[in-house]
Tab-separated table of C-alpha atoms and ligand atoms in Angstrom:
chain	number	residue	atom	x	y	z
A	192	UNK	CA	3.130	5.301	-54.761
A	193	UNK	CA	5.139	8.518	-53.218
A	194	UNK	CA	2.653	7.995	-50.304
A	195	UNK	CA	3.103	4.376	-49.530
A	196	UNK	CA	7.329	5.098	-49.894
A	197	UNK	CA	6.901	7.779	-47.477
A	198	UNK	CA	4.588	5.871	-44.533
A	199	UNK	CA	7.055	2.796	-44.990
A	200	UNK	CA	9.426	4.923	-44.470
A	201	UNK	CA	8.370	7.126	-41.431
A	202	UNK	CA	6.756	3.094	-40.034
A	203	UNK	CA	10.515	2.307	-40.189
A	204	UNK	CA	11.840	5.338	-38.816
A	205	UNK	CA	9.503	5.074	-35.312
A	206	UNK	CA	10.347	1.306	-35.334
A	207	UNK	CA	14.068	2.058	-35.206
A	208	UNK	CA	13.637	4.856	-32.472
A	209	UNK	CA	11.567	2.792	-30.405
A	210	UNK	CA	13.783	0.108	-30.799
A	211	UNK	CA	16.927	2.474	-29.975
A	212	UNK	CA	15.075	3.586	-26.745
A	213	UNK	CA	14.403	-0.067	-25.809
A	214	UNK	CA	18.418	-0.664	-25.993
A	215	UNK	CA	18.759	2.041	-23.867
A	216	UNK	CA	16.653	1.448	-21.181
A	217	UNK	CA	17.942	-1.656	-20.684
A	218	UNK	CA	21.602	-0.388	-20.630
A	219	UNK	CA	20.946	1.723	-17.717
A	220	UNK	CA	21.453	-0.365	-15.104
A	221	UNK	CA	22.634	1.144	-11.311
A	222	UNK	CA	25.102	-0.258	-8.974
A	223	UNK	CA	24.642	0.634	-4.989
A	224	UNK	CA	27.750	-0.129	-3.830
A	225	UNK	CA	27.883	0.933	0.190
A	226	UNK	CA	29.993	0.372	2.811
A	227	UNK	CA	28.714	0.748	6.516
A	228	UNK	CA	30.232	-0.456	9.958
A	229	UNK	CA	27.387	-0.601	12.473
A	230	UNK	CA	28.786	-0.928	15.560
A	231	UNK	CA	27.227	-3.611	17.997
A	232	UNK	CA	28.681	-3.464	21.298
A	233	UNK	CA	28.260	-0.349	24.013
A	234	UNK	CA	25.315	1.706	24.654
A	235	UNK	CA	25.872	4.150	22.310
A	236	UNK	CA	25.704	2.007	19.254
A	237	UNK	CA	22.807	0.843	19.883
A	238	UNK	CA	20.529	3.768	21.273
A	239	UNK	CA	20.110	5.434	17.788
A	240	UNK	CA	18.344	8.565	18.566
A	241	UNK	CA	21.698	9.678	20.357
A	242	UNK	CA	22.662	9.651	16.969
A	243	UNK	CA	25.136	6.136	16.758
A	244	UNK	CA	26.298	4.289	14.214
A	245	UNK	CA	23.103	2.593	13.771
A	246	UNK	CA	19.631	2.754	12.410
A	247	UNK	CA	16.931	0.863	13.953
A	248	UNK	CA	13.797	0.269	11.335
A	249	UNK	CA	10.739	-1.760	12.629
A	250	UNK	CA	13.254	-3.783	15.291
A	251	UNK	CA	15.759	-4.408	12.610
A	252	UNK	CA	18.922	-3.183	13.380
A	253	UNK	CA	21.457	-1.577	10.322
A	254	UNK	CA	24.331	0.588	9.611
A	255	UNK	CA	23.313	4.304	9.203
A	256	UNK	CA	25.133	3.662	5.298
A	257	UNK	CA	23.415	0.101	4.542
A	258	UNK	CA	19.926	1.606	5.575
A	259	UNK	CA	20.494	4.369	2.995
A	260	UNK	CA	22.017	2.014	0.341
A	261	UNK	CA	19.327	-0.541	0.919
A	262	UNK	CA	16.675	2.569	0.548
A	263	UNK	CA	17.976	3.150	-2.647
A	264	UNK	CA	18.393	-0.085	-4.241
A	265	UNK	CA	14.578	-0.964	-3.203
A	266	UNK	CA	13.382	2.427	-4.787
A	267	UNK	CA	15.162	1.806	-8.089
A	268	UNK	CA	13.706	-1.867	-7.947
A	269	UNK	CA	14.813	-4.358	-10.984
A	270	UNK	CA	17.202	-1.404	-12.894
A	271	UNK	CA	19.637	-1.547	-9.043
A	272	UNK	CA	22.125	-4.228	-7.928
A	273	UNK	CA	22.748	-3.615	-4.305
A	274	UNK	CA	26.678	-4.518	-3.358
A	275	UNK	CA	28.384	-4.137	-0.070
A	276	UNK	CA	31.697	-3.249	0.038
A	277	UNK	CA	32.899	-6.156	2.412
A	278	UNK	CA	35.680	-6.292	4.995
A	279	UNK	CA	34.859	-9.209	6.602
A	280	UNK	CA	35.710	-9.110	10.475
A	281	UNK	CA	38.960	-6.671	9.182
A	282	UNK	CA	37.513	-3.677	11.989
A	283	UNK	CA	36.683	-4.463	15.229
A	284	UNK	CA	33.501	-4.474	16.194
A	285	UNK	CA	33.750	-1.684	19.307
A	286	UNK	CA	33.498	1.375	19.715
A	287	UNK	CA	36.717	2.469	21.473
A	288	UNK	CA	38.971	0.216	19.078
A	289	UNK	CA	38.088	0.938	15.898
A	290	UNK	CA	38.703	4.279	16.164
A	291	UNK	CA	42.471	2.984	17.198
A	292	UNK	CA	42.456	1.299	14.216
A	293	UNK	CA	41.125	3.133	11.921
A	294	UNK	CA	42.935	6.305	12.701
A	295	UNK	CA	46.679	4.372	12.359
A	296	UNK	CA	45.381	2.423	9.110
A	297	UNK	CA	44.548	5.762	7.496
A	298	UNK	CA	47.756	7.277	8.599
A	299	UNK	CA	49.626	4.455	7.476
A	300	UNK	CA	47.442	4.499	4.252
A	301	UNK	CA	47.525	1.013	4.271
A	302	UNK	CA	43.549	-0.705	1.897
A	303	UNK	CA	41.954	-3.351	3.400
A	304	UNK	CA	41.025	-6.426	1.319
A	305	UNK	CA	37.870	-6.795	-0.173
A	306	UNK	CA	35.738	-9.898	0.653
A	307	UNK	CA	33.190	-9.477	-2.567
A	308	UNK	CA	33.846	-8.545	-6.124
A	309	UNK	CA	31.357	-7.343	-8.390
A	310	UNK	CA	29.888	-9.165	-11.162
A	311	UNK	CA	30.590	-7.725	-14.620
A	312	UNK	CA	31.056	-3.991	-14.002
A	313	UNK	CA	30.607	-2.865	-17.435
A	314	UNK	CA	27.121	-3.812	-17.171
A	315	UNK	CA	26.152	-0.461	-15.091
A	316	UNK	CA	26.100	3.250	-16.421
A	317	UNK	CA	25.261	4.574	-13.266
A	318	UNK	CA	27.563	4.078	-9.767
A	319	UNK	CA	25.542	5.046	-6.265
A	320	UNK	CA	28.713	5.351	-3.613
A	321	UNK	CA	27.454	5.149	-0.198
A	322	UNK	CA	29.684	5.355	2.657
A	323	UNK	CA	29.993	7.304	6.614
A	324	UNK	CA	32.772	9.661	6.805
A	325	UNK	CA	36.285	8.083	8.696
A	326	UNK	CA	38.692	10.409	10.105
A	327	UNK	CA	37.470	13.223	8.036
A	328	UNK	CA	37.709	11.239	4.768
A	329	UNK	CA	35.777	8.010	3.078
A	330	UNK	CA	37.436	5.261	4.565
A	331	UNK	CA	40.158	3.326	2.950
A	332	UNK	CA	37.626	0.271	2.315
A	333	UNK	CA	36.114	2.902	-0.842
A	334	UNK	CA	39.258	3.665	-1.702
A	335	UNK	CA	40.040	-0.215	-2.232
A	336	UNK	CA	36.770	-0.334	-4.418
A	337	UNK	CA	37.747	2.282	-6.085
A	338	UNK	CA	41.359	0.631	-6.989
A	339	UNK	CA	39.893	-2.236	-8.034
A	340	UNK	CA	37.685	-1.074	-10.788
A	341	UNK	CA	37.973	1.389	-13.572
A	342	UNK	CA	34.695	3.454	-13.720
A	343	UNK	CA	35.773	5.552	-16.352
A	344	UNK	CA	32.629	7.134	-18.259
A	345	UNK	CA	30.518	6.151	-15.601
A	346	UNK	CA	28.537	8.613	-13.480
A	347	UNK	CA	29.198	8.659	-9.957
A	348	UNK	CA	26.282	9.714	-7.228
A	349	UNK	CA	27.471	10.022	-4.003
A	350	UNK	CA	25.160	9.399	-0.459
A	351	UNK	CA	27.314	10.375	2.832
A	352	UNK	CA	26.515	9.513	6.493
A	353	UNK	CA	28.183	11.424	9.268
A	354	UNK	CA	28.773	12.591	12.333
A	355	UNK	CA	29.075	16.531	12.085
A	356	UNK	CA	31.972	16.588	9.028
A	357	UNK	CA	28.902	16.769	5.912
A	358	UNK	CA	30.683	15.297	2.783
A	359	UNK	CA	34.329	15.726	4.584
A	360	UNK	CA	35.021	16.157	0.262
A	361	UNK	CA	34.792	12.273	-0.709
A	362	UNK	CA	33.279	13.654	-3.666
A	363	UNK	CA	37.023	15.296	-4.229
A	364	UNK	CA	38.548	12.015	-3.338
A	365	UNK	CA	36.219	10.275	-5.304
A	366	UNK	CA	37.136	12.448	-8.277
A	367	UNK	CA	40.861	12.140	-8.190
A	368	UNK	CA	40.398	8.307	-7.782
A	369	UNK	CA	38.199	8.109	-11.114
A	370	UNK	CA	39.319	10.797	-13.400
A	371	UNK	CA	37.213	9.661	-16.490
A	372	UNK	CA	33.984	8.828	-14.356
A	373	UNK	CA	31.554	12.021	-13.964
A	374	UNK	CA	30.713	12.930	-9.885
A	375	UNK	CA	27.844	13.991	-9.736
A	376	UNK	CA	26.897	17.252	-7.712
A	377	UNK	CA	23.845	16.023	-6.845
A	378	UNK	CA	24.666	14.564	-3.255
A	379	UNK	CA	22.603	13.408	-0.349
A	380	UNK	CA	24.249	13.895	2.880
A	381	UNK	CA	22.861	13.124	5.738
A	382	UNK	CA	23.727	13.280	9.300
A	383	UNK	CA	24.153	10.062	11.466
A	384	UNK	CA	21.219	11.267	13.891
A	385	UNK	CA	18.413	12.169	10.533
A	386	UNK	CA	19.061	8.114	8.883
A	387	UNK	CA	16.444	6.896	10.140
A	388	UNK	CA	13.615	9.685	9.897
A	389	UNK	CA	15.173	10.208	6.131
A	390	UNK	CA	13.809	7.232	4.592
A	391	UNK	CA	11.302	9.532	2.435
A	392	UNK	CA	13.934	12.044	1.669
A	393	UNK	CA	16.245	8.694	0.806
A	394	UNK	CA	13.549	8.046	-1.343
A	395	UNK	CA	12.955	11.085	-3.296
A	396	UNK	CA	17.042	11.679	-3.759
A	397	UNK	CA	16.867	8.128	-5.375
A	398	UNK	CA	14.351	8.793	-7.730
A	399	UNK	CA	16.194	11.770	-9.567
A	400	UNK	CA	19.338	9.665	-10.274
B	663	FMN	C1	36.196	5.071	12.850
B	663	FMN	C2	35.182	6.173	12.711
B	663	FMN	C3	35.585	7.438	12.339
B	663	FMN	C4	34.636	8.452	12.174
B	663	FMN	N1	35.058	9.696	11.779
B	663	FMN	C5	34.144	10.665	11.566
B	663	FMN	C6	34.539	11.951	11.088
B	663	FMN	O1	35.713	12.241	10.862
B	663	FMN	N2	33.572	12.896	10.887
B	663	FMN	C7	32.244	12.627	11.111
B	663	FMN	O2	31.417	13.505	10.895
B	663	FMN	N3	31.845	11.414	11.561
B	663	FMN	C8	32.740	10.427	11.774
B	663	FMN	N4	32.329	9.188	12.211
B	663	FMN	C9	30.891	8.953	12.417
B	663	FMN	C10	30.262	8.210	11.237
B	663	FMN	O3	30.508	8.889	10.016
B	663	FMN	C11	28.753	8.096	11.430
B	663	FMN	O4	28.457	7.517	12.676
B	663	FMN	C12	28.082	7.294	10.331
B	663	FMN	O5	26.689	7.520	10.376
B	663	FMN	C13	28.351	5.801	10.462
B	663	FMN	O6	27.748	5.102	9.385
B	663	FMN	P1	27.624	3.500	9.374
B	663	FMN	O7	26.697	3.114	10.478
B	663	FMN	O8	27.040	3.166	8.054
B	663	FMN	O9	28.990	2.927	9.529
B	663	FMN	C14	33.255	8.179	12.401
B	663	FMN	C15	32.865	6.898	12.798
B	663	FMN	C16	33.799	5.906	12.952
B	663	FMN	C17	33.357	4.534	13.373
């Protein structure tokens, strides 16, 4: 009798724990949320090995952020929502006068509006930021993200495209914007002129999370 308590009772037992790992694999769900301006006019933004604000993949053109952001989501598969952080026609699309614009809207500190929302935030654990460096900072769209949701208990991974700045500390700003949300340390940073040969190392960063 002690022996049929006791294997009913460890039965139960592994039941419950697989049971409690089933919830929690399907709680951990990833959001890519990206923002990315590739540039279309001028030569420079569109000859990619000088290193522009563009990655070209099998004829397909894409901003050096989306490609990353798009690498991720696709290497996470069914557990990643892919969500772009969406300012309409807000920046113009050239290269001399967005960099007018940009550098007097981050002065002024004034967001842009977001075109998308996200649906349901609560539903991820896990929050993949990626974004180019602006003006030696993440540009104000992220910040408006940021604003609009609380991410508080959420871990944060961060994915930065540049020019020459590295992380220009977004992972500071990112921090003071989301006090309660963990930042992860674990960062891929890449330069503007590596996106495209990266897509392995894209890959592999992806993976870990
Ligand atoms: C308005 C603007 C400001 C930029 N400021 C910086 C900067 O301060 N430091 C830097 O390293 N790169 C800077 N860059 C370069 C971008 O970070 C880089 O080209 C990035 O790969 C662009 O990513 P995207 O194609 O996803 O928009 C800037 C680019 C633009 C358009």
């Amino acid at each position: 009798m002690k022996r049929l308590i006791l294997t009913v009772s460890l039965a139960l037992a592994l039941t419950m724990t697989a049971s409690a790992n089933g919830n929690e694999v399907s709680r951990t769900k990833t959001l890519v949320a990206y923002f990315s301006f590739p540039i279309d006019s001028g030569k420079e933004a569109l000859d990619a090995t000088s290193g522009a604000s563009v990655t070209i993949k099998n004829g397909r053109h894409f901003g050096n952020a989306q490609f990353i952001a798009m690498t991720i989501a696709d290497t996470l598969g069914e557990s990643a929502d892919l969500f772009e952080i969406d300012t309409g026609d807000h920046y113009p699309r050239d290269y001399k006068k967005i960099f007018n614009a940009t550098q007097s809207e981050q002065r002024k500190n004034v967001k842009p509006k977001l075109l998308k929302r996200v649906q349901n935030i609560a539903q991820y654990d896990k929050i993949v930021i990626v974004c180019p460096v602006w003006w030696y900072k993440m540009p104000l769209a992220v910040q408006s993200f940021l604003d609009e949701y609380d991410l508080s208990d959420k871990t944060i991974y961060l994915s930065v495209t540049h020019g020459g700045s590295r992380s220009a500390g977004i992972e500071r700003e990112i921090a003071a914007a989301e006090p309660k949300a963990t930042v992860s340390k674990n960062m891929l940073i890449l330069s503007r002129s590596d996106t495209a040969k990266s897509e392995q190392k894209i890959k592999d960063w992806a993976k870990g999370l």
